[in-house]
JSON list of C-alpha atoms in Angstrom, two decimals:
[
{"chain": "A", "resi": 70, "resn": "MET", "atom": "CA", "xyz": [123.89, 96.97, 183.29]},
{"chain": "A", "resi": 71, "resn": "LEU", "atom": "CA", "xyz": [124.50, 100.36, 184.91]},
{"chain": "A", "resi": 72, "resn": "VAL", "atom": "CA", "xyz": [122.32, 99.43, 187.86]},
{"chain": "A", "resi": 73, "resn": "ASP", "atom": "CA", "xyz": [124.40, 96.31, 188.45]},
{"chain": "A", "resi": 74, "resn": "ILE", "atom": "CA", "xyz": [127.63, 98.30, 188.38]},
{"chain": "A", "resi": 75, "resn": "ILE", "atom": "CA", "xyz": [126.21, 100.79, 190.88]},
{"chain": "A", "resi": 76, "resn": "ALA", "atom": "CA", "xyz": [125.08, 97.96, 193.16]},
{"chain": "A", "resi": 77, "resn": "VAL", "atom": "CA", "xyz": [128.49, 96.26, 193.07]},
{"chain": "A", "resi": 78, "resn": "LEU", "atom": "CA", "xyz": [130.32, 99.53, 193.72]},
{"chain": "A", "resi": 79, "resn": "ALA", "atom": "CA", "xyz": [127.94, 100.36, 196.55]},
{"chain": "A", "resi": 80, "resn": "LEU", "atom": "CA", "xyz": [128.40, 97.04, 198.30]},
{"chain": "A", "resi": 81, "resn": "ALA", "atom": "CA", "xyz": [132.16, 97.19, 197.77]},
{"chain": "A", "resi": 82, "resn": "GLY", "atom": "CA", "xyz": [132.28, 100.70, 199.22]},
{"chain": "A", "resi": 83, "resn": "LEU", "atom": "CA", "xyz": [130.20, 99.65, 202.20]},
{"chain": "A", "resi": 84, "resn": "ALA", "atom": "CA", "xyz": [132.43, 96.64, 202.80]},
{"chain": "A", "resi": 85, "resn": "VAL", "atom": "CA", "xyz": [135.61, 98.71, 202.57]},
{"chain": "A", "resi": 86, "resn": "ALA", "atom": "CA", "xyz": [134.23, 101.33, 204.95]},
{"chain": "A", "resi": 87, "resn": "LEU", "atom": "CA", "xyz": [133.31, 98.67, 207.50]},
{"chain": "A", "resi": 88, "resn": "VAL", "atom": "CA", "xyz": [136.67, 96.93, 207.16]},
{"chain": "A", "resi": 89, "resn": "ARG", "atom": "CA", "xyz": [138.34, 100.28, 207.84]},
{"chain": "A", "resi": 90, "resn": "ARG", "atom": "CA", "xyz": [136.20, 100.48, 210.98]},
{"chain": "A", "resi": 91, "resn": "GLN", "atom": "CA", "xyz": [134.23, 103.53, 209.99]},
{"chain": "A", "resi": 92, "resn": "TRP", "atom": "CA", "xyz": [131.24, 102.54, 212.06]},
{"chain": "A", "resi": 93, "resn": "ILE", "atom": "CA", "xyz": [129.02, 105.36, 210.83]},
{"chain": "A", "resi": 94, "resn": "TYR", "atom": "CA", "xyz": [128.43, 103.26, 207.70]},
{"chain": "A", "resi": 95, "resn": "LEU", "atom": "CA", "xyz": [126.95, 100.55, 209.89]},
{"chain": "A", "resi": 96, "resn": "TYR", "atom": "CA", "xyz": [123.69, 102.53, 209.84]},
{"chain": "A", "resi": 97, "resn": "LEU", "atom": "CA", "xyz": [123.46, 102.06, 206.07]},
{"chain": "A", "resi": 98, "resn": "LEU", "atom": "CA", "xyz": [123.86, 98.29, 206.23]},
{"chain": "A", "resi": 99, "resn": "PRO", "atom": "CA", "xyz": [120.31, 97.26, 207.29]},
{"chain": "A", "resi": 100, "resn": "PRO", "atom": "CA", "xyz": [118.43, 99.34, 204.68]},
{"chain": "A", "resi": 101, "resn": "VAL", "atom": "CA", "xyz": [120.75, 98.27, 201.87]},
{"chain": "A", "resi": 102, "resn": "VAL", "atom": "CA", "xyz": [120.77, 94.57, 202.75]},
{"chain": "A", "resi": 103, "resn": "LEU", "atom": "CA", "xyz": [117.54, 93.77, 204.58]},
{"chain": "A", "resi": 104, "resn": "LEU", "atom": "CA", "xyz": [114.98, 96.08, 202.99]},
{"chain": "A", "resi": 105, "resn": "PRO", "atom": "CA", "xyz": [115.14, 94.72, 199.41]},
{"chain": "A", "resi": 106, "resn": "LEU", "atom": "CA", "xyz": [115.70, 91.09, 200.40]},
{"chain": "A", "resi": 107, "resn": "PRO", "atom": "CA", "xyz": [112.05, 89.90, 200.17]},
{"chain": "A", "resi": 108, "resn": "TYR", "atom": "CA", "xyz": [111.61, 91.61, 196.81]},
{"chain": "A", "resi": 109, "resn": "ILE", "atom": "CA", "xyz": [114.84, 90.29, 195.34]},
{"chain": "A", "resi": 110, "resn": "LEU", "atom": "CA", "xyz": [113.99, 86.74, 196.38]},
{"chain": "A", "resi": 111, "resn": "SER", "atom": "CA", "xyz": [110.43, 86.81, 195.09]},
{"chain": "A", "resi": 112, "resn": "GLN", "atom": "CA", "xyz": [110.52, 89.20, 192.11]},
{"chain": "A", "resi": 113, "resn": "PRO", "atom": "CA", "xyz": [113.96, 90.25, 190.85]},
{"chain": "A", "resi": 114, "resn": "LEU", "atom": "CA", "xyz": [112.74, 93.25, 188.85]},
{"chain": "A", "resi": 115, "resn": "ILE", "atom": "CA", "xyz": [114.54, 96.56, 188.56]},
{"chain": "A", "resi": 116, "resn": "ARG", "atom": "CA", "xyz": [111.59, 98.57, 189.90]},
{"chain": "A", "resi": 117, "resn": "TYR", "atom": "CA", "xyz": [112.01, 97.11, 193.38]},
{"chain": "A", "resi": 118, "resn": "ARG", "atom": "CA", "xyz": [115.46, 98.63, 193.66]},
{"chain": "A", "resi": 119, "resn": "TYR", "atom": "CA", "xyz": [114.06, 102.17, 193.62]},
{"chain": "A", "resi": 120, "resn": "VAL", "atom": "CA", "xyz": [113.53, 101.98, 197.38]},
{"chain": "A", "resi": 121, "resn": "ILE", "atom": "CA", "xyz": [117.27, 101.89, 198.02]},
{"chain": "A", "resi": 122, "resn": "ALA", "atom": "CA", "xyz": [118.53, 103.50, 194.80]},
{"chain": "A", "resi": 123, "resn": "SER", "atom": "CA", "xyz": [119.65, 106.73, 196.48]},
{"chain": "A", "resi": 124, "resn": "LEU", "atom": "CA", "xyz": [121.60, 104.84, 199.14]},
{"chain": "A", "resi": 125, "resn": "LEU", "atom": "CA", "xyz": [123.26, 102.67, 196.50]},
{"chain": "A", "resi": 126, "resn": "ILE", "atom": "CA", "xyz": [124.23, 105.71, 194.43]},
{"chain": "A", "resi": 127, "resn": "PHE", "atom": "CA", "xyz": [125.65, 107.43, 197.51]},
{"chain": "A", "resi": 128, "resn": "LEU", "atom": "CA", "xyz": [127.70, 104.38, 198.46]},
{"chain": "A", "resi": 129, "resn": "ALA", "atom": "CA", "xyz": [128.89, 103.85, 194.88]},
{"chain": "A", "resi": 130, "resn": "MET", "atom": "CA", "xyz": [130.08, 107.45, 194.57]},
{"chain": "A", "resi": 131, "resn": "ASP", "atom": "CA", "xyz": [131.77, 107.18, 197.96]},
{"chain": "A", "resi": 132, "resn": "CYS", "atom": "CA", "xyz": [133.56, 104.05, 196.75]},
{"chain": "A", "resi": 133, "resn": "LEU", "atom": "CA", "xyz": [134.69, 105.81, 193.56]},
{"chain": "A", "resi": 134, "resn": "ALA", "atom": "CA", "xyz": [135.91, 108.79, 195.57]},
{"chain": "A", "resi": 135, "resn": "ARG", "atom": "CA", "xyz": [137.94, 106.48, 197.80]},
{"chain": "A", "resi": 136, "resn": "LEU", "atom": "CA", "xyz": [139.42, 104.63, 194.82]},
{"chain": "A", "resi": 137, "resn": "THR", "atom": "CA", "xyz": [140.43, 107.80, 192.98]},
{"chain": "A", "resi": 138, "resn": "GLY", "atom": "CA", "xyz": [141.58, 109.66, 196.09]},
{"chain": "A", "resi": 139, "resn": "GLY", "atom": "CA", "xyz": [139.10, 112.46, 195.46]},
{"chain": "A", "resi": 140, "resn": "GLY", "atom": "CA", "xyz": [137.93, 114.72, 198.22]},
{"chain": "A", "resi": 141, "resn": "GLN", "atom": "CA", "xyz": [140.96, 114.31, 200.47]},
{"chain": "A", "resi": 142, "resn": "GLY", "atom": "CA", "xyz": [141.69, 118.01, 200.64]},
{"chain": "A", "resi": 143, "resn": "ALA", "atom": "CA", "xyz": [138.13, 119.23, 200.46]},
{"chain": "A", "resi": 144, "resn": "LEU", "atom": "CA", "xyz": [137.57, 119.53, 204.20]},
{"chain": "A", "resi": 145, "resn": "LYS", "atom": "CA", "xyz": [140.91, 121.09, 205.11]},
{"chain": "A", "resi": 146, "resn": "ARG", "atom": "CA", "xyz": [140.79, 124.68, 206.25]},
{"chain": "A", "resi": 147, "resn": "PRO", "atom": "CA", "xyz": [143.21, 127.20, 204.82]},
{"chain": "A", "resi": 148, "resn": "ALA", "atom": "CA", "xyz": [146.03, 128.20, 207.15]}
]
């Protein structure tokens, strides 16, 4: 259940980043989409998601940060 939520958030975050034309996320698209495709089609087991689990968690947390507005002032330098 939690793995499915992370996967949905990750794909949503990736889609939103690409729609907003943040092309740096384009580098994450092939590993997230193409790498697990043969395993998902032939054996849809949770253990085959470990290859891209860290990327999915990163994208899911990025999506949550965008939704909650977190991190907007983190990179600003003090005046």
